[in-house]
mmCIF file of C-alpha atoms and ligand atoms in Angstrom:
data_model
loop_
_atom_site.group_PDB
_atom_site.id
_atom_site.type_symbol
_atom_site.label_atom_id
_atom_site.label_comp_id
_atom_site.label_asym_id
_atom_site.label_seq_id
_atom_site.Cartn_x
_atom_site.Cartn_y
_atom_site.Cartn_z
ATOM 1 C CA UNK A 17 7.156 5.356 -3.070
ATOM 2 C CA UNK A 18 9.367 4.989 -0.011
ATOM 3 C CA UNK A 19 13.004 4.101 -0.415
ATOM 4 C CA UNK A 20 15.088 2.358 2.263
ATOM 5 C CA UNK A 21 18.878 2.405 1.900
ATOM 6 C CA UNK A 22 20.612 0.203 4.438
ATOM 7 C CA UNK A 23 24.318 0.670 5.185
ATOM 8 C CA UNK A 24 25.811 -2.434 6.803
ATOM 9 C CA UNK A 25 28.899 -4.608 6.853
ATOM 10 C CA UNK A 26 26.532 -7.567 6.269
ATOM 11 C CA UNK A 27 24.388 -6.442 3.310
ATOM 12 C CA UNK A 28 23.702 -10.066 2.380
ATOM 13 C CA UNK A 29 21.735 -10.402 5.616
ATOM 14 C CA UNK A 30 18.867 -8.527 3.940
ATOM 15 C CA UNK A 31 18.818 -10.418 0.668
ATOM 16 C CA UNK A 32 16.308 -13.007 1.814
ATOM 17 C CA UNK A 33 14.793 -11.274 4.832
ATOM 18 C CA UNK A 34 13.135 -8.620 2.634
ATOM 19 C CA UNK A 35 11.730 -11.349 0.415
ATOM 20 C CA UNK A 36 8.829 -12.651 2.521
ATOM 21 C CA UNK A 37 5.205 -11.827 3.123
ATOM 22 C CA UNK A 38 3.955 -8.270 3.187
ATOM 23 C CA UNK A 39 7.391 -6.732 2.624
ATOM 24 C CA UNK A 40 7.901 -8.854 -0.481
ATOM 25 C CA UNK A 41 4.466 -7.930 -1.818
ATOM 26 C CA UNK A 42 4.944 -4.219 -1.107
ATOM 27 C CA UNK A 43 8.219 -4.306 -3.041
ATOM 28 C CA UNK A 44 6.589 -6.135 -5.944
ATOM 29 C CA UNK A 45 3.748 -3.582 -5.960
ATOM 30 C CA UNK A 46 6.242 -0.704 -6.143
ATOM 31 C CA UNK A 47 5.255 0.758 -2.744
ATOM 32 C CA UNK A 48 8.784 0.476 -1.380
ATOM 33 C CA UNK A 49 12.301 -0.092 -2.628
ATOM 34 C CA UNK A 50 14.859 -1.619 -0.261
ATOM 35 C CA UNK A 51 18.581 -1.647 -1.072
ATOM 36 C CA UNK A 52 21.351 -2.916 1.202
ATOM 37 C CA UNK A 53 24.780 -1.353 0.675
ATOM 38 C CA UNK A 54 28.155 -2.621 1.894
ATOM 39 C CA UNK A 55 29.754 -0.063 4.216
ATOM 40 C CA UNK A 56 33.173 -1.164 2.902
ATOM 41 C CA UNK A 57 32.277 0.302 -0.449
ATOM 42 C CA UNK A 58 32.911 3.739 1.062
ATOM 43 C CA UNK A 59 36.375 3.000 2.450
ATOM 44 C CA UNK A 60 39.409 4.293 0.595
ATOM 45 C CA UNK A 61 42.210 2.126 2.003
ATOM 46 C CA UNK A 62 43.428 -1.141 0.507
ATOM 47 C CA UNK A 63 42.026 -3.314 3.299
ATOM 48 C CA UNK A 64 38.598 -1.637 3.473
ATOM 49 C CA UNK A 65 38.877 -0.987 7.185
ATOM 50 C CA UNK A 66 35.639 0.250 8.765
ATOM 51 C CA UNK A 67 36.557 0.174 12.472
ATOM 52 C CA UNK A 68 39.285 1.320 14.841
ATOM 53 C CA UNK A 69 40.253 1.285 18.530
ATOM 54 C CA UNK A 70 38.453 3.648 20.904
ATOM 55 C CA UNK A 71 40.161 6.846 22.059
ATOM 56 C CA UNK A 72 40.492 6.726 25.826
ATOM 57 C CA UNK A 73 40.993 2.971 25.799
ATOM 58 C CA UNK A 74 38.630 0.148 26.583
ATOM 59 C CA UNK A 75 37.377 -3.005 24.922
ATOM 60 C CA UNK A 76 36.139 -3.461 21.428
ATOM 61 C CA UNK A 77 36.233 -1.548 18.209
ATOM 62 C CA UNK A 78 34.330 1.499 17.027
ATOM 63 C CA UNK A 79 32.927 2.112 13.548
ATOM 64 C CA UNK A 80 34.908 4.942 11.924
ATOM 65 C CA UNK A 81 33.056 8.061 10.830
ATOM 66 C CA UNK A 82 34.497 8.490 7.305
ATOM 67 C CA UNK A 83 32.777 5.562 5.521
ATOM 68 C CA UNK A 84 29.394 6.330 7.143
ATOM 69 C CA UNK A 85 29.554 10.018 6.165
ATOM 70 C CA UNK A 86 30.669 9.098 2.638
ATOM 71 C CA UNK A 87 27.872 6.532 2.330
ATOM 72 C CA UNK A 88 25.137 8.905 3.478
ATOM 73 C CA UNK A 89 26.497 11.608 1.175
ATOM 74 C CA UNK A 90 26.490 9.208 -1.777
ATOM 75 C CA UNK A 91 22.914 8.099 -1.067
ATOM 76 C CA UNK A 92 21.311 11.450 -0.202
ATOM 77 C CA UNK A 93 23.560 14.036 -1.844
ATOM 78 C CA UNK A 94 24.163 15.622 1.584
ATOM 79 C CA UNK A 95 26.439 14.900 4.524
ATOM 80 C CA UNK A 96 24.946 17.051 7.285
ATOM 81 C CA UNK A 97 21.641 16.710 9.074
ATOM 82 C CA UNK A 98 20.694 20.374 8.426
ATOM 83 C CA UNK A 99 20.973 19.878 4.662
ATOM 84 C CA UNK A 100 18.678 16.867 4.254
ATOM 85 C CA UNK A 101 15.310 17.272 2.555
ATOM 86 C CA UNK A 102 12.354 17.280 5.014
ATOM 87 C CA UNK A 103 11.309 13.789 3.942
ATOM 88 C CA UNK A 104 14.813 12.269 4.174
ATOM 89 C CA UNK A 105 15.654 10.507 7.430
ATOM 90 C CA UNK A 106 18.965 9.031 8.509
ATOM 91 C CA UNK A 107 18.404 6.480 11.261
ATOM 92 C CA UNK A 108 21.101 4.969 13.439
ATOM 93 C CA UNK A 109 20.072 1.689 15.051
ATOM 94 C CA UNK A 110 21.652 1.505 18.475
ATOM 95 C CA UNK A 111 20.738 0.518 22.028
ATOM 96 C CA UNK A 112 21.320 4.183 23.001
ATOM 97 C CA UNK A 113 18.458 5.371 20.797
ATOM 98 C CA UNK A 114 14.944 6.610 21.522
ATOM 99 C CA UNK A 115 12.695 3.562 21.728
ATOM 100 C CA UNK A 116 11.027 2.600 18.448
ATOM 101 C CA UNK A 117 7.250 2.184 18.694
ATOM 102 C CA UNK A 118 4.111 1.930 16.581
ATOM 103 C CA UNK A 119 3.817 5.730 16.802
ATOM 104 C CA UNK A 120 7.360 6.181 15.453
ATOM 105 C CA UNK A 121 6.641 3.661 12.678
ATOM 106 C CA UNK A 122 3.482 5.601 11.781
ATOM 107 C CA UNK A 123 5.329 8.901 11.703
ATOM 108 C CA UNK A 124 8.086 7.502 9.463
ATOM 109 C CA UNK A 125 5.582 5.829 7.120
ATOM 110 C CA UNK A 126 3.642 9.087 6.716
ATOM 111 C CA UNK A 127 6.447 11.607 6.386
ATOM 112 C CA UNK A 128 9.398 10.000 4.576
ATOM 113 C CA UNK A 129 10.360 9.225 1.025
ATOM 114 C CA UNK A 130 13.902 8.082 1.836
ATOM 115 C CA UNK A 131 15.113 6.396 5.005
ATOM 116 C CA UNK A 132 18.814 5.595 5.319
ATOM 117 C CA UNK A 133 19.430 2.974 7.998
ATOM 118 C CA UNK A 134 22.878 2.834 9.576
ATOM 119 C CA UNK A 135 23.551 -0.511 11.229
ATOM 120 C CA UNK A 136 25.939 -0.266 14.168
ATOM 121 C CA UNK A 137 28.388 -3.050 14.977
ATOM 122 C CA UNK A 138 31.183 -3.782 17.423
ATOM 123 C CA UNK A 139 31.146 -1.712 20.600
ATOM 124 C CA UNK A 140 29.694 1.339 18.949
ATOM 125 C CA UNK A 141 29.790 4.029 16.313
ATOM 126 C CA UNK A 142 31.878 7.201 16.402
ATOM 127 C CA UNK A 143 29.648 9.754 18.164
ATOM 128 C CA UNK A 144 30.155 12.372 15.431
ATOM 129 C CA UNK A 145 27.824 10.240 13.308
ATOM 130 C CA UNK A 146 24.996 10.768 15.830
ATOM 131 C CA UNK A 147 25.974 14.403 16.319
ATOM 132 C CA UNK A 148 26.061 15.601 12.724
ATOM 133 C CA UNK A 149 24.512 13.027 10.422
ATOM 134 C CA UNK A 150 21.707 11.153 12.109
ATOM 135 C CA UNK A 151 18.151 12.516 12.266
ATOM 136 C CA UNK A 152 16.825 9.667 14.459
ATOM 137 C CA UNK A 153 18.827 7.370 16.740
ATOM 138 C CA UNK A 154 16.475 4.462 17.449
ATOM 139 C CA UNK A 155 16.537 1.350 19.642
ATOM 140 C CA UNK A 156 14.032 -1.469 19.198
ATOM 141 C CA UNK A 157 14.046 -2.281 22.910
ATOM 142 C CA UNK A 158 16.036 -2.466 26.117
ATOM 143 C CA UNK A 159 18.400 -5.273 25.197
ATOM 144 C CA UNK A 160 21.688 -5.393 23.339
ATOM 145 C CA UNK A 161 21.868 -7.020 19.926
ATOM 146 C CA UNK A 162 25.158 -7.911 18.278
ATOM 147 C CA UNK A 163 24.419 -5.447 15.516
ATOM 148 C CA UNK A 164 21.822 -3.134 14.043
ATOM 149 C CA UNK A 165 20.885 -5.422 11.137
ATOM 150 C CA UNK A 166 18.119 -7.357 12.891
ATOM 151 C CA UNK A 167 16.822 -4.103 14.387
ATOM 152 C CA UNK A 168 16.784 -2.483 10.931
ATOM 153 C CA UNK A 169 14.719 -5.365 9.607
ATOM 154 C CA UNK A 170 12.245 -4.997 12.493
ATOM 155 C CA UNK A 171 11.848 -1.309 11.664
ATOM 156 C CA UNK A 172 11.458 -1.913 7.942
ATOM 157 C CA UNK A 173 8.751 -4.496 8.568
ATOM 158 C CA UNK A 174 6.819 -2.254 10.970
ATOM 159 C CA UNK A 175 6.980 0.748 8.607
ATOM 160 C CA UNK A 176 6.279 -1.047 5.319
ATOM 161 C CA UNK A 177 3.070 -2.678 6.505
ATOM 162 C CA UNK A 178 1.706 0.792 7.320
ATOM 163 C CA UNK A 179 2.209 2.107 3.775
ATOM 164 C CA UNK A 180 -1.141 2.657 2.049
ATOM 165 C CA UNK A 181 -1.945 -0.460 0.025
ATOM 166 C CA UNK A 182 0.535 -2.766 1.799
ATOM 167 C CA UNK A 183 -2.117 -4.679 3.737
ATOM 168 C CA UNK A 184 -5.041 -6.500 2.182
ATOM 169 C CA UNK A 185 -7.594 -3.926 3.294
ATOM 170 C CA UNK A 186 -7.109 -0.282 4.237
ATOM 171 C CA UNK A 187 -8.518 -0.752 7.728
ATOM 172 C CA UNK A 188 -6.429 -3.744 8.804
ATOM 173 C CA UNK A 189 -3.859 -1.644 10.652
ATOM 174 C CA UNK A 190 -6.394 0.535 12.438
ATOM 175 C CA UNK A 191 -7.702 -1.927 15.040
ATOM 176 C CA UNK A 192 -4.562 -3.877 15.876
ATOM 177 C CA UNK A 193 -2.378 -3.828 18.959
ATOM 178 C CA UNK A 194 -1.062 -0.404 20.077
ATOM 179 C CA UNK A 195 -3.002 1.641 17.523
ATOM 180 C CA UNK A 196 -5.683 2.327 20.159
ATOM 181 C CA UNK A 197 -3.342 2.227 23.136
ATOM 182 C CA UNK A 198 -4.330 -1.337 24.040
ATOM 183 C CA UNK A 199 -3.200 -4.787 22.985
ATOM 184 C CA UNK A 200 -5.285 -6.538 20.353
ATOM 185 C CA UNK A 201 -8.286 -8.642 21.464
ATOM 186 C CA UNK A 202 -7.995 -12.480 21.404
ATOM 187 C CA UNK A 203 -8.807 -14.286 18.176
ATOM 188 C CA UNK A 204 -10.327 -17.752 17.684
ATOM 189 C CA UNK A 205 -11.066 -19.942 14.697
ATOM 190 C CA UNK A 206 -12.521 -23.451 14.219
ATOM 191 C CA UNK A 207 -12.955 -25.844 15.857
ATOM 192 C CA UNK A 208 -15.344 -24.362 18.476
ATOM 193 C CA UNK A 209 -14.012 -26.860 21.016
ATOM 194 C CA UNK A 210 -10.396 -28.075 20.993
ATOM 195 C CA UNK A 211 -8.958 -30.437 23.633
ATOM 196 C CA UNK A 212 -11.694 -29.374 26.007
ATOM 197 C CA UNK A 213 -11.052 -25.649 25.468
ATOM 198 C CA UNK A 214 -14.102 -23.762 24.222
ATOM 199 C CA UNK A 215 -14.335 -20.637 22.137
ATOM 200 C CA UNK A 216 -16.261 -18.007 24.154
ATOM 201 C CA UNK A 217 -19.995 -18.437 23.398
ATOM 202 C CA UNK A 218 -20.487 -14.781 22.556
ATOM 203 C CA UNK A 219 -18.246 -15.119 19.479
ATOM 204 C CA UNK A 220 -20.580 -17.831 18.106
ATOM 205 C CA UNK A 221 -23.729 -15.825 18.925
ATOM 206 C CA UNK A 222 -23.852 -13.623 15.824
ATOM 207 C CA UNK A 223 -24.684 -10.638 18.054
ATOM 208 C CA UNK A 224 -22.274 -8.025 16.753
ATOM 209 C CA UNK A 225 -22.862 -5.469 19.480
ATOM 210 C CA UNK A 226 -22.167 -8.130 22.139
ATOM 211 C CA UNK A 227 -19.109 -9.331 20.249
ATOM 212 C CA UNK A 228 -17.779 -5.774 20.034
ATOM 213 C CA UNK A 229 -18.280 -5.306 23.783
ATOM 214 C CA UNK A 230 -16.589 -8.634 24.595
ATOM 215 C CA UNK A 231 -13.582 -7.781 22.405
ATOM 216 C CA UNK A 232 -13.082 -4.367 24.051
ATOM 217 C CA UNK A 233 -13.291 -5.957 27.483
ATOM 218 C CA UNK A 234 -11.000 -8.875 26.581
ATOM 219 C CA UNK A 235 -8.431 -6.476 25.095
ATOM 220 C CA UNK A 236 -8.482 -4.498 28.337
ATOM 221 C CA UNK A 237 -8.036 -7.653 30.453
ATOM 222 C CA UNK A 238 -5.180 -8.867 28.279
ATOM 223 C CA UNK A 239 -3.498 -5.460 28.491
ATOM 224 C CA UNK A 240 -3.954 -5.422 32.272
ATOM 225 C CA UNK A 241 -2.317 -8.854 32.548
ATOM 226 C CA UNK A 242 0.583 -8.486 30.073
ATOM 227 C CA UNK A 243 1.170 -4.733 29.756
ATOM 228 C CA UNK A 244 -0.282 -2.809 32.702
ATOM 229 C CA UNK A 245 2.096 0.047 31.817
ATOM 230 C CA UNK A 246 -0.061 0.779 28.741
ATOM 231 C CA UNK A 247 -3.101 1.503 30.924
ATOM 232 C CA UNK A 248 -1.112 4.242 32.815
HETATM 233 N N1 ADE B 329 21.957 -2.528 18.152
HETATM 234 C C1 ADE B 329 22.265 -3.238 19.246
HETATM 235 N N2 ADE B 329 21.230 -3.327 20.077
HETATM 236 C C2 ADE B 329 20.185 -2.642 19.490
HETATM 237 C C3 ADE B 329 18.848 -2.358 19.854
HETATM 238 N N3 ADE B 329 18.322 -2.795 21.005
HETATM 239 N N4 ADE B 329 18.105 -1.620 19.012
HETATM 240 C C4 ADE B 329 18.635 -1.153 17.864
HETATM 241 N N5 ADE B 329 19.886 -1.394 17.461
HETATM 242 C C5 ADE B 329 20.669 -2.129 18.269
#
């Protein structure tokens, strides 16, 4: 059982987004538990302030360290990276992170029992959070989102579907995009001809060796066209 604890100022964002498709089924099957917590719960002032102005000046507000440290301590029993159990990860979603990938998703799915996701907001998060609390600072790509919530949901989805039993069959995740360093091969279904566009003959041939060869080749061509960087 893997447990996700999300710390966010918009916990309601996750209420419905974790309730669809494979993530919903994995929760129902007891493979994963996902709980969204309100960061304001770990403030101690009357107005539940979670942000403040940046030292050194500049635009925007910065998430204060105290509520994030208190939240992680409440959820893990520890408040320093060195003290976490091996299988506990504290992830900060931020555009300054290491880039999240299928390999990172695989590693998290295999080696964690608790993942605490810290969703950044405003202009940033006090750097002492990254320095002392976070085990993995992750970005989902080279663009800036208005907050870590959507990124957290991307990560949850990518990790949950890799948990044993989450997909219909155990092999479904083995031959998909990225798992072999290439994009997935093209898929077709009926009808065999649609608006003048034909399904490649080989796929209708029943010759499985030929089909296998065509798929490998088509995957390579697609990768060459859309993601030449993957071919090195
Ligand atoms: N927060 C803002 N932008 C982000 C990104 N690209 N990845 C993760 N968290 C973010």
